[in-house]
XYZ file of C-alpha atoms in Angstrom:
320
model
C 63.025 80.141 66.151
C 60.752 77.932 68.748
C 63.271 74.756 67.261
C 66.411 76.492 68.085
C 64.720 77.103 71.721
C 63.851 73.445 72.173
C 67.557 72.846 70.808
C 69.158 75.029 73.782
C 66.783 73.481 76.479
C 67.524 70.388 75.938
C 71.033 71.600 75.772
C 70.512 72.539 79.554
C 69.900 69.156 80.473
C 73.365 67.902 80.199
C 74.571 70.775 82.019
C 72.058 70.871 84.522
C 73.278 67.276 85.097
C 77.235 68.443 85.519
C 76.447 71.447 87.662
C 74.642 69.167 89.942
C 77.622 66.866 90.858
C 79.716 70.097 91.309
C 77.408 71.698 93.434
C 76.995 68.065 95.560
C 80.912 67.572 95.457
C 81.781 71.215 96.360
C 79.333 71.123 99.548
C 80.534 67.696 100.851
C 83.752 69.110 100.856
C 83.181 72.459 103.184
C 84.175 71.725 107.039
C 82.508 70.723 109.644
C 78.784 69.721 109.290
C 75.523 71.210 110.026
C 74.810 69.396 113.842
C 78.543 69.905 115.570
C 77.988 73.535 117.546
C 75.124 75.207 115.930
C 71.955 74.310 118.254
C 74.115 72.779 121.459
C 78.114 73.119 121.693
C 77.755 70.478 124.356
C 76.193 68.033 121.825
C 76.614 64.351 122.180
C 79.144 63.337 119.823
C 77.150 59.933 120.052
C 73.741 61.874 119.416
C 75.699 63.712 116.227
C 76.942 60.581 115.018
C 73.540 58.829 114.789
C 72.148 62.059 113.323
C 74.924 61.248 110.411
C 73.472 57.502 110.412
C 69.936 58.014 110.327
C 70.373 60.437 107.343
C 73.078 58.646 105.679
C 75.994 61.040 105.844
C 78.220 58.433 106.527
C 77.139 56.291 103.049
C 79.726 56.330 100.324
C 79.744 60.045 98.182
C 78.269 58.407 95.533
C 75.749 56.868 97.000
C 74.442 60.003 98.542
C 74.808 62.075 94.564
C 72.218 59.078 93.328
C 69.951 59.506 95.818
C 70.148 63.261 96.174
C 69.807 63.370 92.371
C 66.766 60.970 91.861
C 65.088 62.750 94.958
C 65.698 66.012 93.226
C 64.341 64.651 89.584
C 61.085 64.138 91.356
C 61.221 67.560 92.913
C 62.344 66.778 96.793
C 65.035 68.439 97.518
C 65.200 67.369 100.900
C 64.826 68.669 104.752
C 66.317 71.509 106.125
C 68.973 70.168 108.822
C 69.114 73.404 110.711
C 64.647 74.766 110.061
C 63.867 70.899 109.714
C 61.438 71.963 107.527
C 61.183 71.025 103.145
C 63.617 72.551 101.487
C 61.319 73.518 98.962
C 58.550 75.332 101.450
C 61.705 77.304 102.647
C 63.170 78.002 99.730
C 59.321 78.869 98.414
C 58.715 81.591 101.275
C 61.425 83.187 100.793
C 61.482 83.217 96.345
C 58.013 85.229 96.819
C 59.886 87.658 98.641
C 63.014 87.891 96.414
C 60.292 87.858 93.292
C 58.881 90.708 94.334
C 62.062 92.951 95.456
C 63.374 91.926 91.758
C 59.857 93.165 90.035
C 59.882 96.370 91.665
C 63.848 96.587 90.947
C 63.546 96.088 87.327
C 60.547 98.668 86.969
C 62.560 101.320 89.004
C 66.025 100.203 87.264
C 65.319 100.629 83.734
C 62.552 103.580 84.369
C 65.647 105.289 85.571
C 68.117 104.111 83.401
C 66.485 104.128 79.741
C 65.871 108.011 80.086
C 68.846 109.085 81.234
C 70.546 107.514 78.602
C 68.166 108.623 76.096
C 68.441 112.146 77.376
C 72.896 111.284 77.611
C 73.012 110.144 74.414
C 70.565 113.014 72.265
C 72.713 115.616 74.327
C 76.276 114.729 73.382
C 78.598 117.034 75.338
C 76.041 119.121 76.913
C 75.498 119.867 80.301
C 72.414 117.272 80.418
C 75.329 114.791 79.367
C 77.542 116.205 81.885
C 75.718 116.253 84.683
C 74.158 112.545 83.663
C 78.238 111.241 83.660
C 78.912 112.744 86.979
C 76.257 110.930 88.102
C 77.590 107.637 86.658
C 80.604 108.433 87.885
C 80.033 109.116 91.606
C 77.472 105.827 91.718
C 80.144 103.567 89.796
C 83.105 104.900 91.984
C 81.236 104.406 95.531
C 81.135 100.243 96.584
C 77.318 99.610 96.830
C 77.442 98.051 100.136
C 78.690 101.484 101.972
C 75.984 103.074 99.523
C 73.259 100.504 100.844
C 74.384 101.445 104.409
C 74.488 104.726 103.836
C 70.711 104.766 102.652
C 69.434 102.640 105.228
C 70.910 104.892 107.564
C 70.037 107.932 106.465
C 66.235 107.184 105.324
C 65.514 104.187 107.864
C 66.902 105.362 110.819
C 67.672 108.823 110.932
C 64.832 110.300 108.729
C 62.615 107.468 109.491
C 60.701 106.994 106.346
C 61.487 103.246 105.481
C 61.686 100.119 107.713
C 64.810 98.623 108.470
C 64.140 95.283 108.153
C 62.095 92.150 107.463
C 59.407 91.898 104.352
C 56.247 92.724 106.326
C 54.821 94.703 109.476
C 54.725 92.795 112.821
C 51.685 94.705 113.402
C 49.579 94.465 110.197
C 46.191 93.640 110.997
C 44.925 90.992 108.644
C 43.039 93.062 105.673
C 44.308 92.339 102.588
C 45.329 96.489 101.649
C 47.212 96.744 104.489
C 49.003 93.271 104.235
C 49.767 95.044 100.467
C 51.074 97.687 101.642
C 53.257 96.461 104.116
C 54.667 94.818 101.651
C 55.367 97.300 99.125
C 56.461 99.971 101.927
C 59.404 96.970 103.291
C 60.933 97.013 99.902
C 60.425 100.404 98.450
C 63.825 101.629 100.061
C 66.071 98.092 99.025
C 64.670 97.883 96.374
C 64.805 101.785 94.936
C 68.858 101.933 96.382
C 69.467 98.776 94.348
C 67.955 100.190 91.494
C 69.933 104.061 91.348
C 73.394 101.650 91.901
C 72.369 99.552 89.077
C 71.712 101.957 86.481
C 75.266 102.496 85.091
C 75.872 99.987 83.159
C 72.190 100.469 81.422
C 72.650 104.289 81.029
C 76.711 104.224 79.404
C 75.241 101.433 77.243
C 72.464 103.103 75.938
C 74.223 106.349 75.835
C 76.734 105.072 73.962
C 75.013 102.831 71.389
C 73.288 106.328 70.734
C 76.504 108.748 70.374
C 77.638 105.813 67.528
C 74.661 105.301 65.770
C 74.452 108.769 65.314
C 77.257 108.737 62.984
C 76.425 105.366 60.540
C 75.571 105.158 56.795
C 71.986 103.991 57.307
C 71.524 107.577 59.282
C 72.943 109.762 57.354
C 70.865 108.083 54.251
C 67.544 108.107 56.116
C 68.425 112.268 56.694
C 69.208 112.930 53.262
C 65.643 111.353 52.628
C 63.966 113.950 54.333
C 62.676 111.608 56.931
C 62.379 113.526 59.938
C 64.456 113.778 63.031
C 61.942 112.019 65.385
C 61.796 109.086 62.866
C 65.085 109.012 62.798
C 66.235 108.974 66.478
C 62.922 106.426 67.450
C 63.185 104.175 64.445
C 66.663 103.882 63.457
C 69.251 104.990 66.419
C 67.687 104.315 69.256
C 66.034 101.424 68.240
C 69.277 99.720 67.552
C 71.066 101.168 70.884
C 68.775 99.098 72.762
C 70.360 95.735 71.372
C 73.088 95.707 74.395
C 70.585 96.434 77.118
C 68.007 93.597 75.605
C 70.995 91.554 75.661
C 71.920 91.723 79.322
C 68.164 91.972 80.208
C 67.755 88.200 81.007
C 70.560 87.751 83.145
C 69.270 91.111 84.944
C 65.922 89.894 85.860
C 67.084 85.986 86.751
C 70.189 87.429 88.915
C 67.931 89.583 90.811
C 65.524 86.690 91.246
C 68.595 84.738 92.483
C 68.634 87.386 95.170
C 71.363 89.591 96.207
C 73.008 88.565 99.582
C 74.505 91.879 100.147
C 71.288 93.887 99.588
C 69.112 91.285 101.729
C 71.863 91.116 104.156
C 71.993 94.619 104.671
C 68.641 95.134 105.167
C 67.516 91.601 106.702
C 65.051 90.827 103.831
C 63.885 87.297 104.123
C 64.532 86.354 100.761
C 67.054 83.781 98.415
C 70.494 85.817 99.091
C 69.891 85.844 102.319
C 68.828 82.062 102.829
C 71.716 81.400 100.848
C 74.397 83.143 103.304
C 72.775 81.730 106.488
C 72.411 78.107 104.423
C 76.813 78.363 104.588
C 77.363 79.598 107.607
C 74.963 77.236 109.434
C 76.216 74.157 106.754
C 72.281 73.512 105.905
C 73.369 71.080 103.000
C 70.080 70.511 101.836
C 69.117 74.073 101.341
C 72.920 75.132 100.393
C 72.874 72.309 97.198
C 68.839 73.269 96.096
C 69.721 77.012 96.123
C 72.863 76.670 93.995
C 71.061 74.572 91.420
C 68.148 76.922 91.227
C 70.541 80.083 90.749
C 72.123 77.773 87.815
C 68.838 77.208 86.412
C 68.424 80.591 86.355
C 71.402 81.758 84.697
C 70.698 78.916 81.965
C 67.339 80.535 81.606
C 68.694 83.847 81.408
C 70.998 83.678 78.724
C 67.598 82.092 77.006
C 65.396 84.992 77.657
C 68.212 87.475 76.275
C 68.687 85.713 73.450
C 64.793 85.702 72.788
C 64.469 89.327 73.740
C 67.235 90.191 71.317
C 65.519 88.653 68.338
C 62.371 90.522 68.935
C 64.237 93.731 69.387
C 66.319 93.250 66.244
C 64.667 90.998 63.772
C 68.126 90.856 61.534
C 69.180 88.740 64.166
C 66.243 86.507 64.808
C 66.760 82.840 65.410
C 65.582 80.306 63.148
């Protein structure tokens, strides 16, 4: 198992390598730049042009992808044109936000999720089913962005039980519980809306796997055994309904870690989605290029994790 691992990260490496020239490539070729009209329209086109000089803008393409790339092999990715600060402190503020929002996602996600799938699938056709669908139905069917707005509205501003915005209290004195809880009460309502709008996929999957397993050989033989129901349903069916939810698990967790610009848009988190949106508009190359290669990374490690997950879930299927 551990040498297929080794196999597929080194496998990365290559494609870590091609993902940074499009991600350099695709960014040199957006308009404008990131001095022209964003702190001064009335800017010096002389002052803007030595800006280019001084940081080499104006070298050859290639030029710049060598020494962007060795910079970024020794882990600087740079200055932020627009926050002139490292690229990596910025990009490091705002990841222990996103981390966090994602944690708490996950845990409220798939504590939602696994149950009512559970509960879907054991139910076939009953009203628990029934009622469970509808549910899938009316969260699938309504875009999550007017769903987001809708709760931020409704519990932030009308009802007043959530902040509206940012990742901590302006007026948190400096104890260590209430810092905590600041925390925790800024992303209780993003993160608990992101979790009810993400829990269809989890719950058909599951519910599904269940309503077919029900049915196979290695069932029906395990009931004419005598083993009993509850054996049946926790070591056979359900067991092997998880596979498809193990299998997306990875890319769940990384892609929330990547951050979710409509979410942190929405409800003006501080975290990676959000850096990432103000990164284009504001043409913050630095911080536009390292954010796009970490949310690579991440997918690369997610397809790892689910295919480690999977073979712990289902040993049949374990890599050797």
């Amino acid at each position: 198992m551990w040498k297929t691992v080794l196999r597929r990260i080194l496998i990365m490496i290559p494609q870590l390598i091609v993902l940074s020239l499009l991600v350099f490539v695709l960014a040199k070729m957006m308009p404008g730049d990131p001095f022209s009209g964003q702190i001064n329209p009335n800017q010096d086109p002389k002052t803007i042009a030595h800006l280019k000089q001084e940081l080499g803008l104006n070298d050859a393409p290639w030029i710049q992808y060598c020494r962007w790339l060795g910079n970024v092999m020794h882990g600087d990715f740079g200055t932020s044109y627009i926050q002139h600060v490292a690229v990596t402190s910025l990009i490091w503020d705002r990841a222990v936000n996103t981390f966090w929002l994602s944690i708490v996602t996950v845990i409220l996600s798939y504590s939602i999720s696994i149950p009512l799938g559970i509960i879907a699938g054991h139910h076939q056709d009953e009203w628990q089913d029934q009622s469970i669908q509808i549910f899938n139905y009316i969260t699938f069917a309504i875009p999550g962005f007017v769903s987001l707005i809708l709760g931020l509205w409704l519990f932030g501003f009308t009802l007043g039980w959530f902040p509206i915005a940012g990742s901590v209290g302006t007026d948190c004195d400096s104890s260590i519980f209430a810092y905590i809880w600041s925390r925790f009460y800024h992303l209780i309502l993003p993160a608990m809306l992101c979790a009810i709008l993400s829990t269809t996929g989890t719950v058909q999957y599951l519910r599904t796997g269940i309503v077919d397993n029900k049915v196979e050989d290695y069932v029906r033989t395990a009931r004419s055994k005598g083993v009993p129901e509850k054996v049946v349903f926790n070591k056979h069916i359900l067991r092997n309904s998880l596979l498809p939810i193990a299998a997306f698990m990875g890319n769940t967790i990384t892609g929330l870690l990547a951050g979710s610009v409509i979410l942190e848009t929405i409800f003006s988190y501080p975290g990676m989605g959000k850096l990432f949106l103000d990164s284009i508009s504001q043409r913050d190359y630095t911080t536009l290029t390292a954010l796009i290669l970490l949310f690579g990374v991440l997918t690369l490690v997610g397809n790892l994790l689910s295919d480690i997950i999977m073979s712990i879930v289902d040993p049949r299927i374990r890599i050797k």
